[in-house]
PDB file of C-alpha atoms in Angstrom:
ATOM      1  CA  MET A   1     -16.372  -2.103  23.580  1.00 70.00           C
ATOM      2  CA  ALA A   2     -12.576  -2.262  23.144  1.00 79.00           C
ATOM      3  CA  ASN A   3     -10.083   0.747  22.066  1.00 94.00           C
ATOM      4  CA  ALA A   4      -9.712   0.944  17.989  1.00 96.00           C
ATOM      5  CA  LEU A   5      -6.252   0.283  18.793  1.00 97.00           C
ATOM      6  CA  ASP A   6      -7.133  -3.496  20.301  1.00 96.00           C
ATOM      7  CA  ARG A   7      -9.854  -4.676  18.164  1.00 96.00           C
ATOM      8  CA  ILE A   8      -6.765  -3.322  15.533  1.00 98.00           C
ATOM      9  CA  LYS A   9      -4.654  -5.802  17.029  1.00 98.00           C
ATOM     10  CA  SER A  10      -6.994  -7.914  17.498  1.00 97.00           C
ATOM     11  CA  ALA A  11      -8.467  -8.331  14.042  1.00 98.00           C
ATOM     12  CA  ILE A  12      -4.462  -8.964  12.796  1.00 98.00           C
ATOM     13  CA  ALA A  13      -3.517 -11.308  15.622  1.00 98.00           C
ATOM     14  CA  GLY A  14      -6.548 -13.719  14.550  1.00 97.00           C
ATOM     15  CA  ASN A  15      -6.798 -13.846  10.882  1.00 98.00           C
ATOM     16  CA  LYS A  16      -4.264 -15.178   9.251  1.00 97.00           C
ATOM     17  CA  VAL A  17      -5.128 -13.435   6.110  1.00 98.00           C
ATOM     18  CA  MET A  18      -6.611  -9.133   6.955  1.00 98.00           C
ATOM     19  CA  ILE A  19      -7.298  -6.924   5.522  1.00 98.00           C
ATOM     20  CA  PHE A  20      -8.510  -2.918   6.367  1.00 98.00           C
ATOM     21  CA  MET A  21     -10.227  -1.630   3.400  1.00 98.00           C
ATOM     22  CA  LYS A  22     -12.815   1.018   2.939  1.00 97.00           C
ATOM     23  CA  GLY A  23     -16.418  -0.813   2.143  1.00 98.00           C
ATOM     24  CA  ASN A  24     -16.721  -5.449   2.494  1.00 97.00           C
ATOM     25  CA  ARG A  25     -16.401  -7.884  -0.204  1.00 96.00           C
ATOM     26  CA  ASN A  26     -19.311  -7.342  -1.536  1.00 96.00           C
ATOM     27  CA  PHE A  27     -19.586  -3.990  -1.748  1.00 97.00           C
ATOM     28  CA  PRO A  28     -15.939  -1.716  -1.791  1.00 97.00           C
ATOM     29  CA  GLN A  29     -16.020   1.339  -1.420  1.00 96.00           C
ATOM     30  CA  CYS A  30     -12.870   2.260  -2.603  1.00 93.00           C
ATOM     31  CA  GLY A  31     -11.241   0.743  -6.715  1.00 93.00           C
ATOM     32  CA  PHE A  32      -8.398  -0.024  -4.369  1.00 94.00           C
ATOM     33  CA  SER A  33     -10.674  -1.372  -1.815  1.00 97.00           C
ATOM     34  CA  ALA A  34     -12.153  -3.255  -4.735  1.00 98.00           C
ATOM     35  CA  ALA A  35      -9.357  -4.639  -6.597  1.00 97.00           C
ATOM     36  CA  THR A  36      -7.447  -5.583  -3.240  1.00 98.00           C
ATOM     37  CA  VAL A  37     -10.298  -7.389  -2.417  1.00 98.00           C
ATOM     38  CA  GLN A  38      -9.898  -9.158  -5.386  1.00 97.00           C
ATOM     39  CA  ILE A  39      -6.895  -9.918  -6.011  1.00 97.00           C
ATOM     40  CA  PHE A  40      -7.212 -12.245  -3.092  1.00 97.00           C
ATOM     41  CA  GLU A  41     -11.223 -13.580  -4.705  1.00 96.00           C
ATOM     42  CA  GLN A  42      -8.808 -15.321  -7.226  1.00 95.00           C
ATOM     43  CA  LEU A  43      -6.183 -17.104  -4.460  1.00 94.00           C
ATOM     44  CA  GLY A  44      -9.596 -18.809  -3.180  1.00 93.00           C
ATOM     45  CA  ALA A  45      -7.505 -18.463  -0.047  1.00 88.00           C
ATOM     46  CA  PRO A  46      -9.833 -17.153   3.126  1.00 94.00           C
ATOM     47  CA  TYR A  47      -9.718 -13.493   4.431  1.00 97.00           C
ATOM     48  CA  GLU A  48     -11.761 -11.095   7.108  1.00 98.00           C
ATOM     49  CA  THR A  49     -12.624  -7.576   6.130  1.00 98.00           C
ATOM     50  CA  MET A  50     -12.562  -4.950   8.124  1.00 98.00           C
ATOM     51  CA  ASP A  51     -14.500  -1.637   7.228  1.00 98.00           C
ATOM     52  CA  VAL A  52     -12.983   1.471   8.179  1.00 97.00           C
ATOM     53  CA  LEU A  53     -15.201   4.091   6.715  1.00 97.00           C
ATOM     54  CA  SER A  54     -17.468   2.638   9.454  1.00 96.00           C
ATOM     55  CA  ASP A  55     -14.881   2.546  12.352  1.00 95.00           C
ATOM     56  CA  PRO A  56     -12.823   5.945  12.287  1.00 95.00           C
ATOM     57  CA  GLU A  57     -10.506   5.571  14.527  1.00 96.00           C
ATOM     58  CA  VAL A  58      -9.840   2.147  13.684  1.00 97.00           C
ATOM     59  CA  ARG A  59      -9.284   3.813  10.153  1.00 96.00           C
ATOM     60  CA  ASP A  60      -6.660   7.168  11.340  1.00 94.00           C
ATOM     61  CA  GLN A  61      -5.306   5.270  14.168  1.00 97.00           C
ATOM     62  CA  VAL A  62      -4.027   2.059  11.980  1.00 97.00           C
ATOM     63  CA  LYS A  63      -2.708   3.857   9.459  1.00 95.00           C
ATOM     64  CA  ALA A  64      -0.465   4.707  12.626  1.00 95.00           C
ATOM     65  CA  TYR A  65      -0.053   1.545  13.608  1.00 97.00           C
ATOM     66  CA  SER A  66       1.790   0.260  10.174  1.00 97.00           C
ATOM     67  CA  ASN A  67       2.637   3.740   9.604  1.00 94.00           C
ATOM     68  CA  TRP A  68       2.024   3.919   6.040  1.00 95.00           C
ATOM     69  CA  PRO A  69      -0.552   6.698   5.156  1.00 93.00           C
ATOM     70  CA  THR A  70      -3.429   4.955   3.292  1.00 93.00           C
ATOM     71  CA  ILE A  71      -6.402   2.635   2.654  1.00 95.00           C
ATOM     72  CA  PRO A  72      -6.556  -0.877   2.699  1.00 97.00           C
ATOM     73  CA  GLN A  73      -3.929  -2.231   4.131  1.00 98.00           C
ATOM     74  CA  VAL A  74      -3.808  -5.775   3.866  1.00 98.00           C
ATOM     75  CA  TYR A  75      -1.576  -7.854   6.998  1.00 98.00           C
ATOM     76  CA  ILE A  76      -0.763 -11.652   6.581  1.00 98.00           C
ATOM     77  CA  ASP A  77       0.462 -13.819  10.068  1.00 97.00           C
ATOM     78  CA  GLY A  78       0.639 -10.322  11.883  1.00 97.00           C
ATOM     79  CA  LYS A  79       2.235  -8.629   9.067  1.00 96.00           C
ATOM     80  CA  PHE A  80       1.749  -5.802   7.715  1.00 97.00           C
ATOM     81  CA  VAL A  81       2.399  -6.227   4.025  1.00 97.00           C
ATOM     82  CA  GLY A  82       1.762  -3.971   2.202  1.00 97.00           C
ATOM     83  CA  GLY A  83      -1.458  -1.462   0.249  1.00 96.00           C
ATOM     84  CA  CYS A  84      -2.941  -2.294  -3.424  1.00 95.00           C
ATOM     85  CA  ASP A  85      -0.002  -1.785  -5.780  1.00 92.00           C
ATOM     86  CA  ILE A  86       2.605  -3.321  -3.916  1.00 96.00           C
ATOM     87  CA  VAL A  87      -0.128  -6.707  -2.754  1.00 97.00           C
ATOM     88  CA  ARG A  88      -0.536  -6.478  -7.033  1.00 95.00           C
ATOM     89  CA  GLU A  89       3.011  -6.695  -7.532  1.00 93.00           C
ATOM     90  CA  LEU A  90       3.184  -9.292  -4.776  1.00 96.00           C
ATOM     91  CA  TYR A  91       0.813 -11.131  -6.355  1.00 97.00           C
ATOM     92  CA  GLU A  92       2.218 -10.633 -10.265  1.00 96.00           C
ATOM     93  CA  THR A  93       5.672 -12.068  -8.802  1.00 95.00           C
ATOM     94  CA  GLY A  94       4.196 -15.184  -7.353  1.00 97.00           C
ATOM     95  CA  GLU A  95       5.163 -14.071  -3.346  1.00 96.00           C
ATOM     96  CA  LEU A  96       1.845 -13.064  -2.044  1.00 97.00           C
ATOM     97  CA  GLN A  97       1.251 -16.826  -3.069  1.00 96.00           C
ATOM     98  CA  THR A  98       4.005 -18.147  -1.107  1.00 96.00           C
ATOM     99  CA  MET A  99       3.304 -15.536   1.636  1.00 96.00           C
ATOM    100  CA  VAL A 100      -0.798 -16.993   1.957  1.00 96.00           C
ATOM    101  CA  LYS A 101      -0.257 -20.558   1.614  1.00 93.00           C
ATOM    102  CA  GLY A 102       2.375 -20.599   4.409  1.00 92.00           C
ATOM    103  CA  ALA A 103       0.161 -18.581   6.177  1.00 91.00           C
ATOM    104  CA  THR A 104      -3.275 -20.369   5.955  1.00 88.00           C
ATOM    105  CA  GLY A 105      -1.462 -23.843   4.702  1.00 82.00           C
ATOM    106  CA  GLN A 106      -3.580 -23.594   1.832  1.00 69.00           C
ATOM    107  CA  ALA A 107      -2.010 -23.618  -1.840  1.00 62.00           C
ATOM    108  CA  ALA A 108      -3.867 -20.679  -4.004  1.00 60.00           C
ATOM    109  CA  THR A 109      -6.148 -21.772  -6.643  1.00 62.00           C
ATOM    110  CA  ASN A 110      -4.555 -19.508  -9.572  1.00 57.00           C
TER     111      ASN A 110
ATOM    112  CA  MET B   1      -0.959  18.993  -5.893  1.00 91.00           C
ATOM    113  CA  ASP B   2       0.113  19.337  -9.334  1.00 93.00           C
ATOM    114  CA  PRO B   3       2.793  16.729  -9.925  1.00 96.00           C
ATOM    115  CA  THR B   4       5.587  18.771 -10.288  1.00 96.00           C
ATOM    116  CA  GLU B   5       5.767  19.834  -6.213  1.00 95.00           C
ATOM    117  CA  LEU B   6       5.184  16.065  -5.318  1.00 96.00           C
ATOM    118  CA  GLN B   7       8.319  15.482  -7.123  1.00 97.00           C
ATOM    119  CA  GLN B   8      10.223  18.775  -5.800  1.00 97.00           C
ATOM    120  CA  MET B   9       9.428  17.718  -2.209  1.00 96.00           C
ATOM    121  CA  ILE B  10      10.579  13.693  -3.147  1.00 97.00           C
ATOM    122  CA  GLU B  11      14.030  15.376  -4.516  1.00 98.00           C
ATOM    123  CA  ARG B  12      14.453  17.168  -2.269  1.00 97.00           C
ATOM    124  CA  GLY B  13      13.627  14.066   0.113  1.00 97.00           C
ATOM    125  CA  LEU B  14      15.471  11.797  -1.788  1.00 97.00           C
ATOM    126  CA  PRO B  15      18.966  13.807  -3.162  1.00 97.00           C
ATOM    127  CA  GLY B  16      19.923  12.043  -6.362  1.00 97.00           C
ATOM    128  CA  ALA B  17      16.753  10.015  -6.531  1.00 98.00           C
ATOM    129  CA  HIS B  18      15.463   9.902 -10.377  1.00 98.00           C
ATOM    130  CA  VAL B  19      11.829  10.788 -10.205  1.00 98.00           C
ATOM    131  CA  GLU B  20       8.843  10.440 -12.883  1.00 98.00           C
ATOM    132  CA  VAL B  21       5.252  11.637 -11.932  1.00 98.00           C
ATOM    133  CA  GLN B  22       1.575  12.242 -13.855  1.00 97.00           C
ATOM    134  CA  ASP B  23      -1.904  13.060 -12.025  1.00 96.00           C
ATOM    135  CA  THR B  24      -4.056   9.171 -12.934  1.00 94.00           C
ATOM    136  CA  THR B  25      -6.999  11.495 -12.808  1.00 93.00           C
ATOM    137  CA  GLY B  26      -6.366  15.516 -12.754  1.00 93.00           C
ATOM    138  CA  GLY B  27      -8.392  15.882  -9.485  1.00 93.00           C
ATOM    139  CA  GLY B  28      -4.996  16.699  -8.240  1.00 92.00           C
ATOM    140  CA  ASP B  29      -4.713  13.953  -5.677  1.00 91.00           C
ATOM    141  CA  HIS B  30      -4.485  11.041  -7.619  1.00 93.00           C
ATOM    142  CA  PHE B  31      -0.791  10.357  -8.766  1.00 95.00           C
ATOM    143  CA  GLU B  32       1.355   7.708  -9.856  1.00 96.00           C
ATOM    144  CA  ALA B  33       5.316   8.393  -9.167  1.00 97.00           C
ATOM    145  CA  LEU B  34       8.634   6.333 -10.312  1.00 97.00           C
ATOM    146  CA  VAL B  35      11.128   6.971  -7.820  1.00 98.00           C
ATOM    147  CA  VAL B  36      14.944   5.400  -8.790  1.00 98.00           C
ATOM    148  CA  SER B  37      16.637   5.834  -5.968  1.00 98.00           C
ATOM    149  CA  ASP B  38      20.402   4.055  -4.726  1.00 97.00           C
ATOM    150  CA  LYS B  39      18.027   4.594  -0.913  1.00 97.00           C
ATOM    151  CA  PHE B  40      16.389   2.029  -2.658  1.00 98.00           C
ATOM    152  CA  GLU B  41      19.472  -0.922  -1.492  1.00 97.00           C
ATOM    153  CA  GLY B  42      18.650  -3.989   0.475  1.00 97.00           C
ATOM    154  CA  LYS B  43      15.099  -2.622   1.747  1.00 97.00           C
ATOM    155  CA  GLY B  44      12.057  -4.089   0.721  1.00 94.00           C
ATOM    156  CA  LEU B  45       8.428  -2.302  -0.849  1.00 95.00           C
ATOM    157  CA  VAL B  46       7.268  -1.540   2.298  1.00 96.00           C
ATOM    158  CA  GLU B  47      10.412   0.698   3.082  1.00 97.00           C
ATOM    159  CA  ARG B  48      10.662   1.474  -0.203  1.00 97.00           C
ATOM    160  CA  HIS B  49       7.215   2.938   0.042  1.00 96.00           C
ATOM    161  CA  GLN B  50       8.148   4.678   3.374  1.00 96.00           C
ATOM    162  CA  VAL B  51      11.163   5.810   2.018  1.00 96.00           C
ATOM    163  CA  VAL B  52       8.730   8.351  -0.592  1.00 96.00           C
ATOM    164  CA  TYR B  53       6.013   8.609   1.771  1.00 94.00           C
ATOM    165  CA  ALA B  54       8.290  10.566   4.718  1.00 94.00           C
ATOM    166  CA  THR B  55       9.651  12.660   2.070  1.00 95.00           C
ATOM    167  CA  LEU B  56       5.518  13.999   1.971  1.00 93.00           C
ATOM    168  CA  GLY B  57       5.278  14.545   6.111  1.00 88.00           C
ATOM    169  CA  ASP B  58       1.718  15.973   6.501  1.00 85.00           C
ATOM    170  CA  ALA B  59       1.133  16.652   2.972  1.00 84.00           C
ATOM    171  CA  MET B  60       0.700  12.848   2.241  1.00 81.00           C
ATOM    172  CA  ARG B  61      -2.083  12.991   4.982  1.00 76.00           C
ATOM    173  CA  ALA B  62      -3.922  16.264   3.895  1.00 81.00           C
ATOM    174  CA  ARG B  63      -3.024  16.503  -0.227  1.00 86.00           C
ATOM    175  CA  VAL B  64      -2.091  13.392  -2.197  1.00 89.00           C
ATOM    176  CA  HIS B  65      -5.144  10.404  -1.957  1.00 86.00           C
ATOM    177  CA  ALA B  66      -3.493   7.242  -3.552  1.00 88.00           C
ATOM    178  CA  LEU B  67       0.450   7.800  -4.805  1.00 92.00           C
ATOM    179  CA  GLN B  68       0.802   4.567  -6.298  1.00 92.00           C
ATOM    180  CA  LEU B  69       4.945   4.236  -6.087  1.00 95.00           C
ATOM    181  CA  LYS B  70       7.320   2.026  -8.092  1.00 95.00           C
ATOM    182  CA  THR B  71      10.557   2.151  -6.510  1.00 96.00           C
ATOM    183  CA  LEU B  72      13.465   0.606  -8.337  1.00 96.00           C
ATOM    184  CA  THR B  73      17.200   0.848  -7.479  1.00 97.00           C
ATOM    185  CA  PRO B  74      19.198   2.342  -9.767  1.00 97.00           C
ATOM    186  CA  ALA B  75      20.198  -1.338 -11.272  1.00 97.00           C
ATOM    187  CA  GLN B  76      16.445  -1.963 -11.452  1.00 95.00           C
ATOM    188  CA  TYR B  77      16.274   0.578 -12.904  1.00 96.00           C
ATOM    189  CA  GLN B  78      18.805  -0.050 -16.092  1.00 95.00           C
ATOM    190  CA  ASN B  79      17.884  -3.877 -16.527  1.00 92.00           C
ATOM    191  CA  ARG B  80      14.439  -2.515 -17.013  1.00 83.00           C
ATOM    192  CA  ARG B  81      15.144  -0.173 -20.097  1.00 67.00           C
TER     193      ARG B  81
END
């Protein structure tokens, strides 16, 4: 199995919208992870998740990779976008919709 | 950790900043903070939050589970009032 850093990099490179979270989209294990997934569900754009609870090495190394101390972490088009509160703020200003559309070429539904 | 300790850490790391911190669950590890500083000028949200996290050093890893941040420049803070 690739080491944690390679798994992080390929997940980010391989998915236009990548969310490192606690749990998964159907069973989020933390309120902030749940709220973040909820935003992308509302946008209706495709996204991939990785459960850091089942991969402690990734859980630590993704924080160093982005210089961001908490989970969830959202990456769009290979770029770190933020955690729950920044994603929520971007959603409220409409910037997130623009970023997602730019990355996936798919208009956000709302 | 109590909110005042967290507030003082941010103030020490960002001299001159206006800082308000609340414990959101009463458990001493989930916080909400408003930070107003001219150091945020020209910085995006991620950078602004990283500036605040940098003032907390290891405390952010060990003792603070969640820190929801509102990071404003003095001008933004004035407009909000």
